[in-house]
């Protein structure tokens, strides 16, 4: 079977995500090349300033190093915005002798190509860790275990209507890394009608693509589209043989 995740529009700004819903209902998709440990919702940590949940990756559970796990955003429409920024909070404690890395990318072609815009790992100076080093599994308990906002400029992509953001962790068999309160905002540029200019209809490439359907598995692909007003939408999906499957 196939699960269809349809998002209304290339999301306009401001955008706020605190991961209170299950991951499958947020519009974010995981990239898990080794089909093993990956991003998941966190319901057991504390110290939040907004809500009771977050998203996390348990690098502490890996037996080896070098795996990369991505978390890909919904499609955003930065058309008619300036001074666009991404902000987020994180929580992390380095495992003694092991430092995982956080990387952030931007894509304007639905993930076919990614531009790395940010990378960081704990270097021993406290530049990334929010808690002292520990060999045990790290779980945030207080607000002090969370960082202040990290703010990154996305203004290079202002005016682009097809933007995705990807968080990626490079595993060094370290510890759990938590992300919360993701915000993308910008200054709206008003046009003559005092509204953001949206094309009559715009359909993005599905993600992931390709995707497969296997017996007993529930595979999801997301299709983003932009329309000017709320209305009923019908989407037909065909396989490479031209056969309608949905």
PDB file of C-alpha atoms in Angstrom:
ATOM      1  CA  UNK A   1       0.000   0.000   0.000  1.00  0.00           C
ATOM      2  CA  UNK A   2       1.007   3.631  -0.388  1.00  0.00           C
ATOM      3  CA  UNK A   3       0.490   6.431   2.116  1.00  0.00           C
ATOM      4  CA  UNK A   4      -0.081   9.774   0.405  1.00  0.00           C
ATOM      5  CA  UNK A   5       1.090  12.827   2.346  1.00  0.00           C
ATOM      6  CA  UNK A   6      -0.316  15.884   0.589  1.00  0.00           C
ATOM      7  CA  UNK A   7       0.719  19.321   1.853  1.00  0.00           C
ATOM      8  CA  UNK A   8      -1.407  22.348   0.991  1.00  0.00           C
ATOM      9  CA  UNK A   9       0.875  24.731  -0.822  1.00  0.00           C
ATOM     10  CA  UNK A  10       4.599  25.392  -0.782  1.00  0.00           C
ATOM     11  CA  UNK A  11       4.559  26.597   2.783  1.00  0.00           C
ATOM     12  CA  UNK A  12       4.620  30.357   3.273  1.00  0.00           C
ATOM     13  CA  UNK A  13       6.390  32.109   6.127  1.00  0.00           C
ATOM     14  CA  UNK A  14       6.583  32.290   9.056  1.00  0.00           C
ATOM     15  CA  UNK A  15       6.931  28.565   9.689  1.00  0.00           C
ATOM     16  CA  UNK A  16       7.135  27.049  13.178  1.00  0.00           C
ATOM     17  CA  UNK A  17       7.678  23.389  14.061  1.00  0.00           C
ATOM     18  CA  UNK A  18       8.022  22.108  17.620  1.00  0.00           C
ATOM     19  CA  UNK A  19       7.386  18.446  16.729  1.00  0.00           C
ATOM     20  CA  UNK A  20       4.397  18.010  19.013  1.00  0.00           C
ATOM     21  CA  UNK A  21       2.809  15.751  16.377  1.00  0.00           C
ATOM     22  CA  UNK A  22       4.199  12.376  15.391  1.00  0.00           C
ATOM     23  CA  UNK A  23       6.995  12.723  12.848  1.00  0.00           C
ATOM     24  CA  UNK A  24       4.861  11.324  10.013  1.00  0.00           C
ATOM     25  CA  UNK A  25       2.337  14.131  10.501  1.00  0.00           C
ATOM     26  CA  UNK A  26       4.794  17.034  10.423  1.00  0.00           C
ATOM     27  CA  UNK A  27       5.681  16.935   6.723  1.00  0.00           C
ATOM     28  CA  UNK A  28       9.322  16.129   7.539  1.00  0.00           C
ATOM     29  CA  UNK A  29      10.907  13.003   6.023  1.00  0.00           C
ATOM     30  CA  UNK A  30      13.833  10.928   7.243  1.00  0.00           C
ATOM     31  CA  UNK A  31      16.756   9.865   5.055  1.00  0.00           C
ATOM     32  CA  UNK A  32      18.076   6.613   6.500  1.00  0.00           C
ATOM     33  CA  UNK A  33      20.583   5.003   4.091  1.00  0.00           C
ATOM     34  CA  UNK A  34      21.441   2.076   6.367  1.00  0.00           C
ATOM     35  CA  UNK A  35      17.783   1.376   7.286  1.00  0.00           C
ATOM     36  CA  UNK A  36      18.827   1.350  10.914  1.00  0.00           C
ATOM     37  CA  UNK A  37      18.747   4.041  13.601  1.00  0.00           C
ATOM     38  CA  UNK A  38      17.262   7.336  12.435  1.00  0.00           C
ATOM     39  CA  UNK A  39      15.438  10.476  13.541  1.00  0.00           C
ATOM     40  CA  UNK A  40      12.378   9.918  15.685  1.00  0.00           C
ATOM     41  CA  UNK A  41       9.996  11.778  17.959  1.00  0.00           C
ATOM     42  CA  UNK A  42      11.123  12.245  21.557  1.00  0.00           C
ATOM     43  CA  UNK A  43       8.492  12.017  24.310  1.00  0.00           C
ATOM     44  CA  UNK A  44      10.718  11.405  27.337  1.00  0.00           C
ATOM     45  CA  UNK A  45      12.959  14.494  27.644  1.00  0.00           C
ATOM     46  CA  UNK A  46      12.316  17.623  29.706  1.00  0.00           C
ATOM     47  CA  UNK A  47      13.297  21.278  29.827  1.00  0.00           C
ATOM     48  CA  UNK A  48      11.214  22.392  26.857  1.00  0.00           C
ATOM     49  CA  UNK A  49      10.141  26.025  26.587  1.00  0.00           C
ATOM     50  CA  UNK A  50       7.458  25.220  23.983  1.00  0.00           C
ATOM     51  CA  UNK A  51       5.420  22.023  24.203  1.00  0.00           C
ATOM     52  CA  UNK A  52       6.438  18.627  25.550  1.00  0.00           C
ATOM     53  CA  UNK A  53       8.180  16.912  22.622  1.00  0.00           C
ATOM     54  CA  UNK A  54      11.097  17.238  20.213  1.00  0.00           C
ATOM     55  CA  UNK A  55      12.950  15.228  17.548  1.00  0.00           C
ATOM     56  CA  UNK A  56      16.123  13.279  18.244  1.00  0.00           C
ATOM     57  CA  UNK A  57      18.738  10.866  16.898  1.00  0.00           C
ATOM     58  CA  UNK A  58      20.316   8.256  19.159  1.00  0.00           C
ATOM     59  CA  UNK A  59      23.952   8.065  18.040  1.00  0.00           C
ATOM     60  CA  UNK A  60      24.696   6.365  21.363  1.00  0.00           C
ATOM     61  CA  UNK A  61      22.990   3.210  20.071  1.00  0.00           C
ATOM     62  CA  UNK A  62      25.235   2.790  17.014  1.00  0.00           C
ATOM     63  CA  UNK A  63      27.987   0.169  17.157  1.00  0.00           C
ATOM     64  CA  UNK A  64      30.130   1.819  14.486  1.00  0.00           C
ATOM     65  CA  UNK A  65      30.811   5.289  13.091  1.00  0.00           C
ATOM     66  CA  UNK A  66      30.279   7.133   9.820  1.00  0.00           C
ATOM     67  CA  UNK A  67      26.530   6.772   9.294  1.00  0.00           C
ATOM     68  CA  UNK A  68      24.604   9.829   8.098  1.00  0.00           C
ATOM     69  CA  UNK A  69      20.935  10.358   8.896  1.00  0.00           C
ATOM     70  CA  UNK A  70      18.940  13.195   7.346  1.00  0.00           C
ATOM     71  CA  UNK A  71      15.733  14.972   8.294  1.00  0.00           C
ATOM     72  CA  UNK A  72      14.197  16.784   5.303  1.00  0.00           C
ATOM     73  CA  UNK A  73      11.691  19.606   5.646  1.00  0.00           C
ATOM     74  CA  UNK A  74       8.489  20.228   3.714  1.00  0.00           C
ATOM     75  CA  UNK A  75       8.706  22.470   0.637  1.00  0.00           C
ATOM     76  CA  UNK A  76       8.866  26.211   1.400  1.00  0.00           C
ATOM     77  CA  UNK A  77       7.959  29.180  -0.762  1.00  0.00           C
ATOM     78  CA  UNK A  78      10.355  32.093  -0.171  1.00  0.00           C
ATOM     79  CA  UNK A  79       8.912  34.086  -3.072  1.00  0.00           C
ATOM     80  CA  UNK A  80       8.349  37.712  -2.028  1.00  0.00           C
ATOM     81  CA  UNK A  81      10.334  37.370   1.211  1.00  0.00           C
ATOM     82  CA  UNK A  82      13.603  38.994   2.222  1.00  0.00           C
ATOM     83  CA  UNK A  83      15.891  38.529   5.233  1.00  0.00           C
ATOM     84  CA  UNK A  84      14.881  34.874   5.525  1.00  0.00           C
ATOM     85  CA  UNK A  85      16.380  33.065   8.524  1.00  0.00           C
ATOM     86  CA  UNK A  86      16.320  29.576  10.023  1.00  0.00           C
ATOM     87  CA  UNK A  87      16.480  29.162  13.796  1.00  0.00           C
ATOM     88  CA  UNK A  88      16.377  26.116  16.048  1.00  0.00           C
ATOM     89  CA  UNK A  89      17.352  24.861  19.484  1.00  0.00           C
ATOM     90  CA  UNK A  90      19.351  21.753  20.265  1.00  0.00           C
ATOM     91  CA  UNK A  91      20.442  19.620  23.197  1.00  0.00           C
ATOM     92  CA  UNK A  92      23.563  17.448  23.167  1.00  0.00           C
ATOM     93  CA  UNK A  93      26.148  15.912  25.472  1.00  0.00           C
ATOM     94  CA  UNK A  94      29.353  14.578  23.948  1.00  0.00           C
ATOM     95  CA  UNK A  95      30.295  11.017  24.764  1.00  0.00           C
ATOM     96  CA  UNK A  96      33.857  10.989  26.082  1.00  0.00           C
ATOM     97  CA  UNK A  97      36.183  10.629  23.092  1.00  0.00           C
ATOM     98  CA  UNK A  98      33.361  10.837  20.523  1.00  0.00           C
ATOM     99  CA  UNK A  99      31.854  13.956  18.913  1.00  0.00           C
ATOM    100  CA  UNK A 100      28.922  13.652  16.514  1.00  0.00           C
ATOM    101  CA  UNK A 101      28.386  16.399  13.930  1.00  0.00           C
ATOM    102  CA  UNK A 102      25.313  18.393  12.913  1.00  0.00           C
ATOM    103  CA  UNK A 103      25.094  19.616   9.321  1.00  0.00           C
ATOM    104  CA  UNK A 104      22.407  21.700   7.608  1.00  0.00           C
ATOM    105  CA  UNK A 105      21.730  21.872   3.874  1.00  0.00           C
ATOM    106  CA  UNK A 106      19.412  23.735   1.490  1.00  0.00           C
ATOM    107  CA  UNK A 107      17.993  22.384  -1.788  1.00  0.00           C
ATOM    108  CA  UNK A 108      16.035  24.166  -4.530  1.00  0.00           C
ATOM    109  CA  UNK A 109      15.491  21.098  -6.728  1.00  0.00           C
ATOM    110  CA  UNK A 110      13.610  18.801  -4.367  1.00  0.00           C
ATOM    111  CA  UNK A 111      16.699  17.205  -2.881  1.00  0.00           C
ATOM    112  CA  UNK A 112      18.534  16.247  -6.047  1.00  0.00           C
ATOM    113  CA  UNK A 113      21.329  18.602  -4.998  1.00  0.00           C
ATOM    114  CA  UNK A 114      22.094  19.986  -1.536  1.00  0.00           C
ATOM    115  CA  UNK A 115      24.128  23.060  -0.546  1.00  0.00           C
ATOM    116  CA  UNK A 116      25.824  22.707   2.837  1.00  0.00           C
ATOM    117  CA  UNK A 117      25.322  25.919   4.813  1.00  0.00           C
ATOM    118  CA  UNK A 118      26.239  24.907   8.373  1.00  0.00           C
ATOM    119  CA  UNK A 119      28.295  22.306  10.203  1.00  0.00           C
ATOM    120  CA  UNK A 120      29.373  21.947  13.801  1.00  0.00           C
ATOM    121  CA  UNK A 121      30.646  19.406  16.294  1.00  0.00           C
ATOM    122  CA  UNK A 122      31.829  19.770  19.865  1.00  0.00           C
ATOM    123  CA  UNK A 123      35.530  20.693  19.894  1.00  0.00           C
ATOM    124  CA  UNK A 124      36.051  20.640  23.654  1.00  0.00           C
ATOM    125  CA  UNK A 125      35.360  24.338  24.156  1.00  0.00           C
ATOM    126  CA  UNK A 126      31.617  24.016  24.763  1.00  0.00           C
ATOM    127  CA  UNK A 127      30.862  25.339  21.282  1.00  0.00           C
ATOM    128  CA  UNK A 128      28.035  22.824  20.774  1.00  0.00           C
ATOM    129  CA  UNK A 129      27.454  20.671  23.858  1.00  0.00           C
ATOM    130  CA  UNK A 130      24.714  21.801  26.224  1.00  0.00           C
ATOM    131  CA  UNK A 131      25.688  19.365  28.989  1.00  0.00           C
ATOM    132  CA  UNK A 132      28.950  18.018  30.350  1.00  0.00           C
ATOM    133  CA  UNK A 133      30.463  14.948  28.660  1.00  0.00           C
ATOM    134  CA  UNK A 134      28.945  11.641  29.664  1.00  0.00           C
ATOM    135  CA  UNK A 135      29.199   8.019  28.563  1.00  0.00           C
ATOM    136  CA  UNK A 136      25.619   7.279  29.531  1.00  0.00           C
ATOM    137  CA  UNK A 137      22.730   8.062  27.211  1.00  0.00           C
ATOM    138  CA  UNK A 138      21.991  11.781  27.408  1.00  0.00           C
ATOM    139  CA  UNK A 139      18.395  12.878  28.066  1.00  0.00           C
ATOM    140  CA  UNK A 140      17.697  16.598  28.648  1.00  0.00           C
ATOM    141  CA  UNK A 141      16.160  17.273  32.036  1.00  0.00           C
ATOM    142  CA  UNK A 142      16.112  21.064  32.472  1.00  0.00           C
ATOM    143  CA  UNK A 143      16.042  24.210  30.352  1.00  0.00           C
ATOM    144  CA  UNK A 144      19.789  24.518  30.977  1.00  0.00           C
ATOM    145  CA  UNK A 145      20.248  21.319  28.954  1.00  0.00           C
ATOM    146  CA  UNK A 146      18.954  23.162  25.865  1.00  0.00           C
ATOM    147  CA  UNK A 147      20.788  25.724  23.779  1.00  0.00           C
ATOM    148  CA  UNK A 148      19.696  29.231  22.967  1.00  0.00           C
ATOM    149  CA  UNK A 149      18.473  29.764  19.408  1.00  0.00           C
ATOM    150  CA  UNK A 150      20.942  29.121  16.628  1.00  0.00           C
ATOM    151  CA  UNK A 151      20.119  31.540  13.790  1.00  0.00           C
ATOM    152  CA  UNK A 152      21.273  30.935  10.199  1.00  0.00           C
ATOM    153  CA  UNK A 153      20.638  33.217   7.241  1.00  0.00           C
ATOM    154  CA  UNK A 154      18.708  31.738   4.308  1.00  0.00           C
ATOM    155  CA  UNK A 155      18.532  35.075   2.520  1.00  0.00           C
ATOM    156  CA  UNK A 156      20.546  33.682  -0.390  1.00  0.00           C
ATOM    157  CA  UNK A 157      17.382  31.798  -1.342  1.00  0.00           C
ATOM    158  CA  UNK A 158      14.941  34.691  -0.919  1.00  0.00           C
ATOM    159  CA  UNK A 159      12.605  34.824  -3.902  1.00  0.00           C
ATOM    160  CA  UNK A 160      12.843  31.070  -4.523  1.00  0.00           C
ATOM    161  CA  UNK A 161       9.553  29.186  -4.365  1.00  0.00           C
ATOM    162  CA  UNK A 162      11.030  25.660  -4.087  1.00  0.00           C
ATOM    163  CA  UNK A 163      13.191  25.403  -0.981  1.00  0.00           C
ATOM    164  CA  UNK A 164      13.827  22.472   1.330  1.00  0.00           C
ATOM    165  CA  UNK A 165      16.059  22.333   4.413  1.00  0.00           C
ATOM    166  CA  UNK A 166      17.824  19.217   5.663  1.00  0.00           C
ATOM    167  CA  UNK A 167      19.284  18.526   9.090  1.00  0.00           C
ATOM    168  CA  UNK A 168      21.887  15.765   9.014  1.00  0.00           C
ATOM    169  CA  UNK A 169      23.818  14.049  11.791  1.00  0.00           C
ATOM    170  CA  UNK A 170      27.165  12.396  11.118  1.00  0.00           C
ATOM    171  CA  UNK A 171      27.477   9.616  13.678  1.00  0.00           C
ATOM    172  CA  UNK A 172      30.667   9.218  15.696  1.00  0.00           C
ATOM    173  CA  UNK A 173      29.039   6.705  18.081  1.00  0.00           C
ATOM    174  CA  UNK A 174      28.598   9.595  20.471  1.00  0.00           C
ATOM    175  CA  UNK A 175      25.351  10.492  22.168  1.00  0.00           C
ATOM    176  CA  UNK A 176      21.749  11.517  21.597  1.00  0.00           C
ATOM    177  CA  UNK A 177      21.169  14.771  19.701  1.00  0.00           C
ATOM    178  CA  UNK A 178      17.870  16.634  20.059  1.00  0.00           C
ATOM    179  CA  UNK A 179      16.349  19.358  17.833  1.00  0.00           C
ATOM    180  CA  UNK A 180      13.324  21.520  18.638  1.00  0.00           C
ATOM    181  CA  UNK A 181      11.610  24.837  17.895  1.00  0.00           C
ATOM    182  CA  UNK A 182      12.506  25.069  14.208  1.00  0.00           C
ATOM    183  CA  UNK A 183      11.464  28.476  12.869  1.00  0.00           C
ATOM    184  CA  UNK A 184      11.838  29.888   9.350  1.00  0.00           C
ATOM    185  CA  UNK A 185      10.832  33.519   8.998  1.00  0.00           C
ATOM    186  CA  UNK A 186      11.347  36.512   6.744  1.00  0.00           C
ATOM    187  CA  UNK A 187      10.091  39.955   5.842  1.00  0.00           C
ATOM    188  CA  UNK A 188       7.186  39.886   3.408  1.00  0.00           C
ATOM    189  CA  UNK A 189       7.565  41.975   0.272  1.00  0.00           C
ATOM    190  CA  UNK A 190       4.135  43.361  -0.554  1.00  0.00           C
ATOM    191  CA  UNK A 191       3.006  43.532  -4.165  1.00  0.00           C
ATOM    192  CA  UNK A 192       0.252  45.665  -5.669  1.00  0.00           C
ATOM    193  CA  UNK A 193      -2.510  43.500  -4.225  1.00  0.00           C
ATOM    194  CA  UNK A 194      -0.826  43.532  -0.778  1.00  0.00           C
ATOM    195  CA  UNK A 195      -0.390  39.758  -0.871  1.00  0.00           C
ATOM    196  CA  UNK A 196       2.250  37.175  -1.673  1.00  0.00           C
ATOM    197  CA  UNK A 197       2.201  36.356  -5.378  1.00  0.00           C
ATOM    198  CA  UNK A 198       1.348  32.661  -5.803  1.00  0.00           C
ATOM    199  CA  UNK A 199       1.238  31.011  -9.243  1.00  0.00           C
ATOM    200  CA  UNK A 200      -2.124  29.668 -10.435  1.00  0.00           C
ATOM    201  CA  UNK A 201      -0.932  26.138  -9.734  1.00  0.00           C
ATOM    202  CA  UNK A 202       2.469  24.687  -8.997  1.00  0.00           C
ATOM    203  CA  UNK A 203       3.227  21.004  -8.409  1.00  0.00           C
ATOM    204  CA  UNK A 204       6.564  19.929  -6.982  1.00  0.00           C
ATOM    205  CA  UNK A 205       8.446  16.700  -7.567  1.00  0.00           C
ATOM    206  CA  UNK A 206       7.454  14.003  -5.095  1.00  0.00           C
ATOM    207  CA  UNK A 207       9.958  13.164  -2.362  1.00  0.00           C
ATOM    208  CA  UNK A 208      11.442  10.610  -1.967  1.00  0.00           C
ATOM    209  CA  UNK A 209      11.673   9.652  -5.635  1.00  0.00           C
ATOM    210  CA  UNK A 210      11.894   6.915  -6.696  1.00  0.00           C
ATOM    211  CA  UNK A 211       9.932   5.015  -4.067  1.00  0.00           C
ATOM    212  CA  UNK A 212       8.791   1.424  -4.101  1.00  0.00           C
ATOM    213  CA  UNK A 213       5.844  -0.621  -2.927  1.00  0.00           C
ATOM    214  CA  UNK A 214       6.553  -3.989  -1.352  1.00  0.00           C
ATOM    215  CA  UNK A 215       4.121  -6.472   0.062  1.00  0.00           C
ATOM    216  CA  UNK A 216       3.369  -5.734   3.699  1.00  0.00           C
ATOM    217  CA  UNK A 217       5.171  -2.393   3.741  1.00  0.00           C
ATOM    218  CA  UNK A 218       3.674   1.077   3.974  1.00  0.00           C
ATOM    219  CA  UNK A 219       5.852   3.404   1.882  1.00  0.00           C
ATOM    220  CA  UNK A 220       5.213   7.152   1.923  1.00  0.00           C
ATOM    221  CA  UNK A 221       5.998   9.797  -0.671  1.00  0.00           C
ATOM    222  CA  UNK A 222       5.168  13.494  -0.312  1.00  0.00           C
ATOM    223  CA  UNK A 223       3.799  15.741  -3.059  1.00  0.00           C
ATOM    224  CA  UNK A 224       3.845  19.489  -2.476  1.00  0.00           C
ATOM    225  CA  UNK A 225       1.651  21.843  -4.494  1.00  0.00           C
ATOM    226  CA  UNK A 226       0.623  25.491  -4.498  1.00  0.00           C
ATOM    227  CA  UNK A 227      -2.872  26.756  -5.398  1.00  0.00           C
ATOM    228  CA  UNK A 228      -4.407  30.187  -4.987  1.00  0.00           C
ATOM    229  CA  UNK A 229      -7.482  29.127  -3.037  1.00  0.00           C
ATOM    230  CA  UNK A 230      -8.779  26.138  -1.113  1.00  0.00           C
ATOM    231  CA  UNK A 231     -10.467  23.615  -3.407  1.00  0.00           C
ATOM    232  CA  UNK A 232     -10.775  19.900  -4.013  1.00  0.00           C
ATOM    233  CA  UNK A 233      -7.647  18.408  -5.567  1.00  0.00           C
ATOM    234  CA  UNK A 234      -7.345  15.063  -7.367  1.00  0.00           C
ATOM    235  CA  UNK A 235      -3.880  13.581  -7.924  1.00  0.00           C
ATOM    236  CA  UNK A 236      -3.344  10.463 -10.044  1.00  0.00           C
ATOM    237  CA  UNK A 237      -0.083   8.522  -9.715  1.00  0.00           C
ATOM    238  CA  UNK A 238       1.335   6.340 -12.488  1.00  0.00           C
ATOM    239  CA  UNK A 239       4.242   3.907 -12.466  1.00  0.00           C
ATOM    240  CA  UNK A 240       7.072   3.945 -15.017  1.00  0.00           C
ATOM    241  CA  UNK A 241       4.989   1.672 -17.274  1.00  0.00           C
ATOM    242  CA  UNK A 242       2.251   4.277 -17.488  1.00  0.00           C
ATOM    243  CA  UNK A 243      -0.108   2.232 -15.325  1.00  0.00           C
ATOM    244  CA  UNK A 244      -2.292   4.152 -12.895  1.00  0.00           C
ATOM    245  CA  UNK A 245      -1.625   2.919  -9.358  1.00  0.00           C
ATOM    246  CA  UNK A 246      -3.622   5.490  -7.364  1.00  0.00           C
TER     247      UNK A 246
END
